[in-house]
Amino acid sequence: MLESRVKKAFALLPKAQKTTKRNLKLETYQENLYDKSANLADALSEIRSQKDAENLLYNLVDTPLLRSACDKAANAHLGQTRKSGEPYIVHPLLVAAAVAHYGGDESMVIAAVLHDAIEDTDYKFDDIARDFSQDVARLVDGLTKIDRIREENLLPSDRKDEKLIESALTFRKMLIASIKDARVLVIKLCDRMHNMLTLDALSEDKQRRIAEETLVVYAPIAHRLGIGRIKSLLEDRSFAYIFPKEYEEIDRFLASRGHSLRLALNAFITEVKTEMLSAGFDEQSFEIATRIKHHYSIYTKMQRKGVKIDEVLDLMAARILVRAPEDCYKTLGILHTRYRPLMARFKEYIALPKENGYQTLHTTLFHKAGICEVQIRTFDMHQTSEYGIAAHWKYKASGSASAALFPKLSWLESMQYTSENPLDFYELAKNDLFSDEIEVYSPQGDTFTLPRGATALDFAFMVHSDVGLRATAALVNRARKPLLTEIKNGDLVQIETGRDILPRCSWIEALKTSRAKNVLRHTCNQRSREIDRLSALSILRFCLNIKDMTEFENWLKIRGYEEAIHKLNRENSLLEEIAARYNKEKNKIGIFSLSHHTLKRYKTENIEITSPKTISGVDFEHCCQPKYGDQILMFYGKRGRATIHHKLCENAYRELVGGAAALKASWTGGKVGLYNLVVNLENKKGSLLALLTFLANRDVNITTLHLGNSESALTWCDVTAEFPTKTIGKIKAAIEKRFTLILFNAANDVYKNTGV
């Protein structure tokens, strides 16, 4: 068994004392039931010699092929050292030990041993395939394709844009390389775990850079793979380097309160054990473990609730492990009979497991010593919670355990986004990974996992892309709600659909899930290009008095205009060029003498119109409320009046398809646009003045301002202001760089008051 091998391995480890710049020992106040991973973290931190690293690895797994791989890796890395001074071979050996501990098969462990050999030495893929297997070679290839941000190549703080692009490329390659084989991710997580455990050898700037990437990328991936141990370790280690003051504040608090919290927890579990024995449980059939919440978990709760650490009520946690699922519910009944539960915090993840395979009953109880969070699950469920997908491989090898325990990897397959822009991919994927989750249900009882803050329309796209595109309304807990309604954990959601596809392009930023954003953005791009083509043909038909459009479109194709036609409404010269050539070939009289029509330009205060007929006036349609700077469509109407729609207005699209006469129109002059923005400000003197001065220096005229009333460290400021249209993009980017921007949109949203 894995546990016995781990125990044997740890018994052989030296008991050297670890000295670091910060007190980063993560398990100081915790007595987890299965503490092998905690011991593993200590071992990975303390081992500095090749011999000790090999002892740990070989006591976890020992095969002739593995020993051969270790010999080849040792020769390949001979003479190389890490920043901390120990031989470089120690790193891949310890990564391999971690992979073995988390259930990796022989191929994974060997790949971990060789994962740096190709990049750093002359040892190649063909050599690995020859000496070991194609499977090992593929794993090493997948690892090598991940452009790791090496310690010596980290970018300095003043080059954040370049750093983001490099992180985005790393992230994209990492996920794409692992779509075919998720084992690559597990090896990579173990690699990053050892790097985080030995980060003290680097400069503070590099420590922070690596920690930031770990917290944003690696910890969420560990969560999605269900490997709770690695997730918690990466979060706490990253937290200590990114926010050292906050970490030390929590650490001091736990140190000062640790004894009293421990006494309270001991009293609680003594009572629970007595109750369970009285209810008929055998003493050998269950185990109870206690812990104090992890540092990062405490910090995120403080930020989410806006409270200080002494106001966090549920620092204590207990975990009860039983043999069978029915015992979980029996235990829950015992607890709820003995203690008053906080039902708003109850969560059912056994009947309705999370996407990563996590199964547990969560309840929060009022105890005389304080509030205690309790998790109830079976021993098998606990293994899945701690080891995630690695537990799946272990069970698969032994042929035991239910398929319900296995993590689902559909989220990984769904990350094959259409966007080729690495930053777009990074933002989409990061949003999927780095967020709290909620569980909602369809009327058929299917469970859907979405990020917290998701809308009913996000749910519709999770059901199916076609459902999202044709959605007309939502029923949340049987009550009709707008599609952008935020859904909550446990909601029952039903989507009503119509016949037509509705590309709600102005809603993209209001959506939360990458799937919804990606599908809607792709659909909007297709619709936009279709509208460009239809409007161009309509403009040409009206301006040139075309009678046979089939013949005319064939003429455009022969003359090479087919690919450029969609640019007609944006390029002033293209209409005149096509008109001149068409008239010349058709022997019209003069370039702009088009039958009985002459093209003329009309200018209003801020719009220029090209039309063969007189324009008596311009009307802005109320259905879509187009505003200055929007992409627009213009149609020739009754009594010579032109009507303006937003380019993506559904009514305008129907008019185009129906054959309405379109006109070429464009905005002129430099004007201002009215925009809403919400900014998070530090709740301190001078913050508001800094924002107002910042906006005033960029010619932004504030019309309304509302400051939130908050006693927390942050407060929000809601501003409506007139922005110079020409520089709106640069101003927005500058705001995002200087402040925390929550919202930025036009005051009159195109679809704000419509059902679209």
Short mmCIF file of N, CA and C in Angstrom, two decimals, residues 200-336:
data_model
loop_
_atom_site.label_atom_id
_atom_site.label_comp_id
_atom_site.label_asym_id
_atom_site.label_seq_id
_atom_site.Cartn_x
_atom_site.Cartn_y
_atom_site.Cartn_z
N ASP A 200 13.45 30.06 -1.20
CA ASP A 200 14.22 31.02 -0.42
C ASP A 200 15.58 31.34 -1.02
N ALA A 201 16.08 30.51 -1.92
CA ALA A 201 17.40 30.74 -2.50
C ALA A 201 17.38 31.88 -3.52
N LEU A 202 16.19 32.31 -3.95
CA LEU A 202 16.08 33.34 -4.99
C LEU A 202 15.92 34.73 -4.38
N SER A 203 16.08 35.74 -5.23
CA SER A 203 15.87 37.11 -4.78
C SER A 203 14.39 37.34 -4.49
N GLU A 204 14.08 38.37 -3.71
CA GLU A 204 12.70 38.63 -3.33
C GLU A 204 11.83 38.92 -4.55
N ASP A 205 12.38 39.62 -5.54
CA ASP A 205 11.59 39.93 -6.74
C ASP A 205 11.22 38.66 -7.48
N LYS A 206 12.16 37.75 -7.62
CA LYS A 206 11.88 36.49 -8.31
C LYS A 206 10.94 35.61 -7.49
N GLN A 207 11.10 35.65 -6.18
CA GLN A 207 10.18 34.90 -5.32
C GLN A 207 8.74 35.36 -5.55
N ARG A 208 8.58 36.66 -5.61
CA ARG A 208 7.22 37.21 -5.78
C ARG A 208 6.66 36.86 -7.15
N ARG A 209 7.48 36.96 -8.19
CA ARG A 209 7.02 36.66 -9.54
C ARG A 209 6.57 35.20 -9.65
N ILE A 210 7.37 34.29 -9.13
CA ILE A 210 7.02 32.87 -9.19
C ILE A 210 5.78 32.60 -8.35
N ALA A 211 5.69 33.23 -7.18
CA ALA A 211 4.54 33.03 -6.30
C ALA A 211 3.25 33.54 -6.93
N GLU A 212 3.33 34.68 -7.63
CA GLU A 212 2.14 35.22 -8.29
C GLU A 212 1.62 34.25 -9.35
N GLU A 213 2.54 33.75 -10.16
CA GLU A 213 2.14 32.80 -11.20
C GLU A 213 1.58 31.52 -10.58
N THR A 214 2.18 31.09 -9.49
CA THR A 214 1.71 29.87 -8.82
C THR A 214 0.29 30.04 -8.30
N LEU A 215 0.01 31.18 -7.69
CA LEU A 215 -1.31 31.41 -7.11
C LEU A 215 -2.38 31.55 -8.18
N VAL A 216 -2.04 32.17 -9.29
CA VAL A 216 -3.03 32.43 -10.34
C VAL A 216 -3.21 31.25 -11.27
N VAL A 217 -2.16 30.47 -11.50
CA VAL A 217 -2.22 29.40 -12.50
C VAL A 217 -2.22 28.01 -11.87
N TYR A 218 -1.19 27.72 -11.08
CA TYR A 218 -0.98 26.34 -10.65
C TYR A 218 -1.95 25.89 -9.56
N ALA A 219 -2.18 26.73 -8.55
CA ALA A 219 -3.10 26.34 -7.48
C ALA A 219 -4.51 26.07 -8.00
N PRO A 220 -5.06 26.92 -8.88
CA PRO A 220 -6.38 26.62 -9.43
C PRO A 220 -6.41 25.32 -10.24
N ILE A 221 -5.34 25.01 -10.96
CA ILE A 221 -5.30 23.76 -11.72
C ILE A 221 -5.30 22.57 -10.76
N ALA A 222 -4.54 22.68 -9.67
CA ALA A 222 -4.55 21.62 -8.66
C ALA A 222 -5.96 21.42 -8.11
N HIS A 223 -6.66 22.52 -7.92
CA HIS A 223 -8.05 22.43 -7.43
C HIS A 223 -8.94 21.72 -8.43
N ARG A 224 -8.81 22.07 -9.71
CA ARG A 224 -9.66 21.46 -10.72
C ARG A 224 -9.34 19.98 -10.91
N LEU A 225 -8.10 19.59 -10.62
CA LEU A 225 -7.74 18.18 -10.67
C LEU A 225 -8.08 17.46 -9.37
N GLY A 226 -8.57 18.21 -8.39
CA GLY A 226 -9.01 17.61 -7.14
C GLY A 226 -7.90 17.29 -6.16
N ILE A 227 -6.69 17.79 -6.40
CA ILE A 227 -5.56 17.47 -5.51
C ILE A 227 -5.49 18.54 -4.43
N GLY A 228 -6.30 18.37 -3.39
CA GLY A 228 -6.43 19.38 -2.35
C GLY A 228 -5.15 19.67 -1.62
N ARG A 229 -4.34 18.64 -1.40
CA ARG A 229 -3.08 18.83 -0.68
C ARG A 229 -2.15 19.80 -1.40
N ILE A 230 -1.97 19.57 -2.69
CA ILE A 230 -1.07 20.45 -3.46
C ILE A 230 -1.67 21.85 -3.55
N LYS A 231 -2.96 21.93 -3.76
CA LYS A 231 -3.63 23.24 -3.85
C LYS A 231 -3.38 24.07 -2.59
N SER A 232 -3.63 23.48 -1.42
CA SER A 232 -3.46 24.22 -0.16
C SER A 232 -2.02 24.63 0.05
N LEU A 233 -1.09 23.72 -0.26
CA LEU A 233 0.33 24.03 -0.08
C LEU A 233 0.76 25.18 -0.99
N LEU A 234 0.37 25.11 -2.26
CA LEU A 234 0.75 26.17 -3.20
C LEU A 234 0.14 27.50 -2.81
N GLU A 235 -1.11 27.49 -2.35
CA GLU A 235 -1.76 28.74 -1.95
C GLU A 235 -1.06 29.37 -0.76
N ASP A 236 -0.78 28.58 0.27
CA ASP A 236 -0.15 29.14 1.46
C ASP A 236 1.27 29.62 1.19
N ARG A 237 2.04 28.84 0.42
CA ARG A 237 3.40 29.27 0.11
C ARG A 237 3.40 30.55 -0.73
N SER A 238 2.52 30.61 -1.71
CA SER A 238 2.44 31.81 -2.55
C SER A 238 2.00 33.02 -1.73
N PHE A 239 1.01 32.81 -0.89
CA PHE A 239 0.51 33.88 -0.03
C PHE A 239 1.62 34.46 0.83
N ALA A 240 2.49 33.61 1.36
CA ALA A 240 3.57 34.08 2.23
C ALA A 240 4.54 34.99 1.50
N TYR A 241 4.76 34.75 0.22
CA TYR A 241 5.70 35.56 -0.55
C TYR A 241 5.04 36.81 -1.15
N ILE A 242 3.77 36.71 -1.52
CA ILE A 242 3.10 37.85 -2.15
C ILE A 242 2.66 38.87 -1.11
N PHE A 243 2.11 38.38 0.00
CA PHE A 243 1.63 39.26 1.06
C PHE A 243 2.29 38.86 2.39
N PRO A 244 3.59 39.09 2.54
CA PRO A 244 4.30 38.62 3.74
C PRO A 244 3.77 39.22 5.04
N LYS A 245 3.37 40.49 5.03
CA LYS A 245 2.86 41.13 6.25
C LYS A 245 1.55 40.50 6.68
N GLU A 246 0.66 40.30 5.70
CA GLU A 246 -0.64 39.70 6.02
C GLU A 246 -0.47 38.26 6.49
N TYR A 247 0.47 37.55 5.86
CA TYR A 247 0.73 36.17 6.27
C TYR A 247 1.22 36.13 7.72
N GLU A 248 2.17 37.00 8.03
CA GLU A 248 2.74 37.00 9.38
C GLU A 248 1.71 37.43 10.42
N GLU A 249 0.80 38.34 10.03
CA GLU A 249 -0.27 38.76 10.95
C GLU A 249 -1.16 37.57 11.32
N ILE A 250 -1.55 36.79 10.31
CA ILE A 250 -2.37 35.61 10.56
C ILE A 250 -1.58 34.58 11.35
N ASP A 251 -0.30 34.43 11.01
CA ASP A 251 0.55 33.45 11.70
C ASP A 251 0.67 33.80 13.18
N ARG A 252 0.88 35.08 13.49
CA ARG A 252 0.99 35.50 14.89
C ARG A 252 -0.32 35.27 15.64
N PHE A 253 -1.43 35.57 14.96
CA PHE A 253 -2.73 35.39 15.60
C PHE A 253 -2.97 33.92 15.94
N LEU A 254 -2.65 33.04 14.98
CA LEU A 254 -2.85 31.62 15.22
C LEU A 254 -1.91 31.10 16.30
N ALA A 255 -0.70 31.65 16.34
CA ALA A 255 0.24 31.24 17.38
C ALA A 255 -0.25 31.64 18.76
N SER A 256 -0.82 32.84 18.85
CA SER A 256 -1.30 33.33 20.15
C SER A 256 -2.59 32.65 20.58
N ARG A 257 -3.41 32.25 19.60
CA ARG A 257 -4.71 31.64 19.91
C ARG A 257 -4.70 30.13 19.72
N GLY A 258 -3.58 29.59 19.25
CA GLY A 258 -3.55 28.18 18.89
C GLY A 258 -3.90 27.25 20.04
N HIS A 259 -3.39 27.56 21.23
CA HIS A 259 -3.63 26.67 22.37
C HIS A 259 -5.11 26.62 22.73
N SER A 260 -5.74 27.81 22.82
CA SER A 260 -7.16 27.85 23.18
C SER A 260 -8.03 27.22 22.09
N LEU A 261 -7.67 27.44 20.83
CA LEU A 261 -8.42 26.82 19.74
C LEU A 261 -8.29 25.30 19.78
N ARG A 262 -7.08 24.83 20.10
CA ARG A 262 -6.85 23.40 20.17
C ARG A 262 -7.66 22.76 21.30
N LEU A 263 -7.70 23.43 22.43
CA LEU A 263 -8.49 22.92 23.55
C LEU A 263 -9.97 22.84 23.20
N ALA A 264 -10.45 23.89 22.50
CA ALA A 264 -11.86 23.91 22.09
C ALA A 264 -12.16 22.78 21.12
N LEU A 265 -11.25 22.56 20.18
CA LEU A 265 -11.45 21.49 19.20
C LEU A 265 -11.41 20.12 19.88
N ASN A 266 -10.50 19.95 20.82
CA ASN A 266 -10.42 18.67 21.53
C ASN A 266 -11.70 18.38 22.30
N ALA A 267 -12.25 19.42 22.93
CA ALA A 267 -13.51 19.25 23.66
C ALA A 267 -14.63 18.87 22.71
N PHE A 268 -14.63 19.51 21.54
CA PHE A 268 -15.68 19.23 20.56
C PHE A 268 -15.61 17.79 20.05
N ILE A 269 -14.41 17.33 19.67
CA ILE A 269 -14.32 15.99 19.10
C ILE A 269 -14.55 14.91 20.17
N THR A 270 -14.22 15.22 21.41
CA THR A 270 -14.52 14.27 22.49
C THR A 270 -16.02 14.06 22.60
N GLU A 271 -16.76 15.17 22.54
CA GLU A 271 -18.22 15.08 22.59
C GLU A 271 -18.77 14.32 21.39
N VAL A 272 -18.24 14.64 20.20
CA VAL A 272 -18.73 14.00 18.97
C VAL A 272 -18.45 12.50 19.01
N LYS A 273 -17.27 12.13 19.45
CA LYS A 273 -16.91 10.71 19.52
C LYS A 273 -17.85 9.96 20.46
N THR A 274 -18.15 10.58 21.60
CA THR A 274 -19.07 9.96 22.56
C THR A 274 -20.45 9.76 21.95
N GLU A 275 -20.94 10.78 21.23
CA GLU A 275 -22.25 10.70 20.61
C GLU A 275 -22.28 9.61 19.55
N MET A 276 -21.23 9.48 18.75
CA MET A 276 -21.21 8.48 17.68
C MET A 276 -21.13 7.07 18.25
N LEU A 277 -20.36 6.87 19.32
CA LEU A 277 -20.29 5.56 19.95
C LEU A 277 -21.64 5.18 20.56
N SER A 278 -22.31 6.18 21.15
CA SER A 278 -23.63 5.93 21.74
C SER A 278 -24.65 5.59 20.67
N ALA A 279 -24.45 6.11 19.44
CA ALA A 279 -25.40 5.87 18.34
C ALA A 279 -25.13 4.55 17.63
N GLY A 280 -24.12 3.78 18.10
CA GLY A 280 -23.89 2.46 17.53
C GLY A 280 -22.69 2.32 16.63
N PHE A 281 -21.91 3.38 16.43
CA PHE A 281 -20.69 3.28 15.63
C PHE A 281 -19.63 2.51 16.40
N ASP A 282 -18.92 1.64 15.70
CA ASP A 282 -17.79 0.96 16.28
C ASP A 282 -16.59 1.91 16.30
N GLU A 283 -15.77 1.84 17.33
CA GLU A 283 -14.65 2.77 17.46
C GLU A 283 -13.67 2.67 16.30
N GLN A 284 -13.59 1.50 15.67
CA GLN A 284 -12.67 1.32 14.54
C GLN A 284 -13.29 1.72 13.21
N SER A 285 -14.57 2.10 13.22
CA SER A 285 -15.27 2.37 11.96
C SER A 285 -15.24 3.83 11.55
N PHE A 286 -14.70 4.68 12.39
CA PHE A 286 -14.64 6.11 12.05
C PHE A 286 -13.40 6.74 12.65
N GLU A 287 -12.99 7.86 12.10
CA GLU A 287 -11.88 8.63 12.63
C GLU A 287 -12.25 10.11 12.55
N ILE A 288 -11.76 10.86 13.51
CA ILE A 288 -12.03 12.30 13.55
C ILE A 288 -10.69 13.04 13.57
N ALA A 289 -10.54 13.99 12.69
CA ALA A 289 -9.35 14.83 12.65
C ALA A 289 -9.76 16.28 12.83
N THR A 290 -8.88 17.08 13.36
CA THR A 290 -9.16 18.51 13.55
C THR A 290 -8.05 19.33 12.92
N ARG A 291 -8.39 20.54 12.62
CA ARG A 291 -7.38 21.45 12.06
C ARG A 291 -7.84 22.88 12.24
N ILE A 292 -6.89 23.78 12.13
CA ILE A 292 -7.19 25.20 12.02
C ILE A 292 -7.11 25.55 10.55
N LYS A 293 -7.97 26.43 10.07
CA LYS A 293 -8.00 26.76 8.64
C LYS A 293 -6.63 27.20 8.14
N HIS A 294 -6.37 26.93 6.88
CA HIS A 294 -5.13 27.37 6.25
C HIS A 294 -5.04 28.89 6.20
N HIS A 295 -3.82 29.39 6.21
CA HIS A 295 -3.60 30.84 6.20
C HIS A 295 -4.31 31.52 5.03
N TYR A 296 -4.12 30.98 3.84
CA TYR A 296 -4.71 31.64 2.67
C TYR A 296 -6.23 31.56 2.70
N SER A 297 -6.77 30.47 3.20
CA SER A 297 -8.22 30.34 3.33
C SER A 297 -8.77 31.39 4.29
N ILE A 298 -8.06 31.64 5.37
CA ILE A 298 -8.46 32.68 6.33
C ILE A 298 -8.40 34.04 5.67
N TYR A 299 -7.32 34.29 4.92
CA TYR A 299 -7.15 35.59 4.27
C TYR A 299 -8.25 35.88 3.26
N THR A 300 -8.57 34.88 2.43
CA THR A 300 -9.62 35.10 1.42
C THR A 300 -10.97 35.34 2.07
N LYS A 301 -11.22 34.68 3.20
CA LYS A 301 -12.49 34.93 3.91
C LYS A 301 -12.50 36.34 4.47
N MET A 302 -11.38 36.81 5.00
CA MET A 302 -11.30 38.18 5.50
C MET A 302 -11.59 39.19 4.40
N GLN A 303 -11.02 38.94 3.21
CA GLN A 303 -11.24 39.85 2.08
C GLN A 303 -12.67 39.78 1.58
N ARG A 304 -13.21 38.56 1.49
CA ARG A 304 -14.56 38.38 0.96
C ARG A 304 -15.61 39.00 1.88
N LYS A 305 -15.41 38.84 3.19
CA LYS A 305 -16.39 39.34 4.16
C LYS A 305 -16.08 40.76 4.62
N GLY A 306 -14.85 41.24 4.33
CA GLY A 306 -14.48 42.57 4.78
C GLY A 306 -14.31 42.65 6.28
N VAL A 307 -13.71 41.60 6.89
CA VAL A 307 -13.57 41.56 8.35
C VAL A 307 -12.11 41.39 8.74
N LYS A 308 -11.82 41.65 10.01
CA LYS A 308 -10.49 41.41 10.55
C LYS A 308 -10.39 39.95 10.99
N ILE A 309 -9.15 39.52 11.25
CA ILE A 309 -8.96 38.11 11.56
C ILE A 309 -9.69 37.69 12.83
N ASP A 310 -9.78 38.59 13.84
CA ASP A 310 -10.47 38.21 15.06
C ASP A 310 -11.99 38.18 14.89
N GLU A 311 -12.45 38.59 13.68
CA GLU A 311 -13.88 38.52 13.39
C GLU A 311 -14.24 37.30 12.54
N VAL A 312 -13.23 36.52 12.14
CA VAL A 312 -13.49 35.28 11.41
C VAL A 312 -13.95 34.24 12.43
N LEU A 313 -15.19 33.81 12.30
CA LEU A 313 -15.81 33.00 13.35
C LEU A 313 -15.44 31.51 13.26
N ASP A 314 -15.26 31.00 12.05
CA ASP A 314 -15.09 29.55 11.90
C ASP A 314 -13.65 29.17 11.57
N LEU A 315 -12.74 29.53 12.50
CA LEU A 315 -11.34 29.14 12.33
C LEU A 315 -11.15 27.65 12.59
N MET A 316 -12.03 27.06 13.40
CA MET A 316 -11.92 25.65 13.75
C MET A 316 -12.62 24.78 12.72
N ALA A 317 -12.01 23.64 12.44
CA ALA A 317 -12.61 22.70 11.49
C ALA A 317 -12.34 21.28 11.94
N ALA A 318 -13.31 20.42 11.70
CA ALA A 318 -13.16 19.00 12.02
C ALA A 318 -13.57 18.19 10.81
N ARG A 319 -12.94 17.03 10.69
CA ARG A 319 -13.27 16.14 9.57
C ARG A 319 -13.56 14.75 10.14
N ILE A 320 -14.72 14.21 9.79
CA ILE A 320 -15.12 12.89 10.26
C ILE A 320 -15.13 11.93 9.07
N LEU A 321 -14.38 10.86 9.18
CA LEU A 321 -14.30 9.87 8.13
C LEU A 321 -15.00 8.59 8.58
N VAL A 322 -15.87 8.07 7.72
CA VAL A 322 -16.62 6.85 8.01
C VAL A 322 -16.46 5.89 6.83
N ARG A 323 -17.05 4.70 6.97
CA ARG A 323 -16.81 3.67 5.97
C ARG A 323 -17.70 3.78 4.74
N ALA A 324 -18.96 4.11 4.92
CA ALA A 324 -19.92 4.06 3.81
C ALA A 324 -20.68 5.37 3.68
N PRO A 325 -21.19 5.67 2.48
CA PRO A 325 -21.95 6.92 2.29
C PRO A 325 -23.13 7.06 3.25
N GLU A 326 -23.84 5.92 3.52
CA GLU A 326 -24.99 6.03 4.43
C GLU A 326 -24.55 6.42 5.84
N ASP A 327 -23.31 6.05 6.21
CA ASP A 327 -22.79 6.46 7.52
C ASP A 327 -22.57 7.97 7.59
N CYS A 328 -22.31 8.58 6.44
CA CYS A 328 -22.14 10.04 6.41
C CYS A 328 -23.43 10.73 6.84
N TYR A 329 -24.55 10.26 6.31
CA TYR A 329 -25.83 10.88 6.62
C TYR A 329 -26.26 10.56 8.06
N LYS A 330 -25.90 9.37 8.53
CA LYS A 330 -26.20 9.03 9.92
C LYS A 330 -25.42 9.95 10.86
N THR A 331 -24.16 10.20 10.53
CA THR A 331 -23.33 11.10 11.33
C THR A 331 -23.88 12.52 11.30
N LEU A 332 -24.33 12.95 10.14
CA LEU A 332 -24.91 14.29 10.02
C LEU A 332 -26.12 14.43 10.94
N GLY A 333 -26.97 13.40 10.97
CA GLY A 333 -28.14 13.44 11.85
C GLY A 333 -27.75 13.54 13.31
N ILE A 334 -26.69 12.80 13.70
CA ILE A 334 -26.21 12.87 15.09
C ILE A 334 -25.76 14.28 15.44
N LEU A 335 -25.00 14.89 14.54
CA LEU A 335 -24.48 16.24 14.80
C LEU A 335 -25.59 17.27 14.87
N HIS A 336 -26.54 17.20 13.94
CA HIS A 336 -27.61 18.19 13.91
C HIS A 336 -28.59 18.01 15.07
#
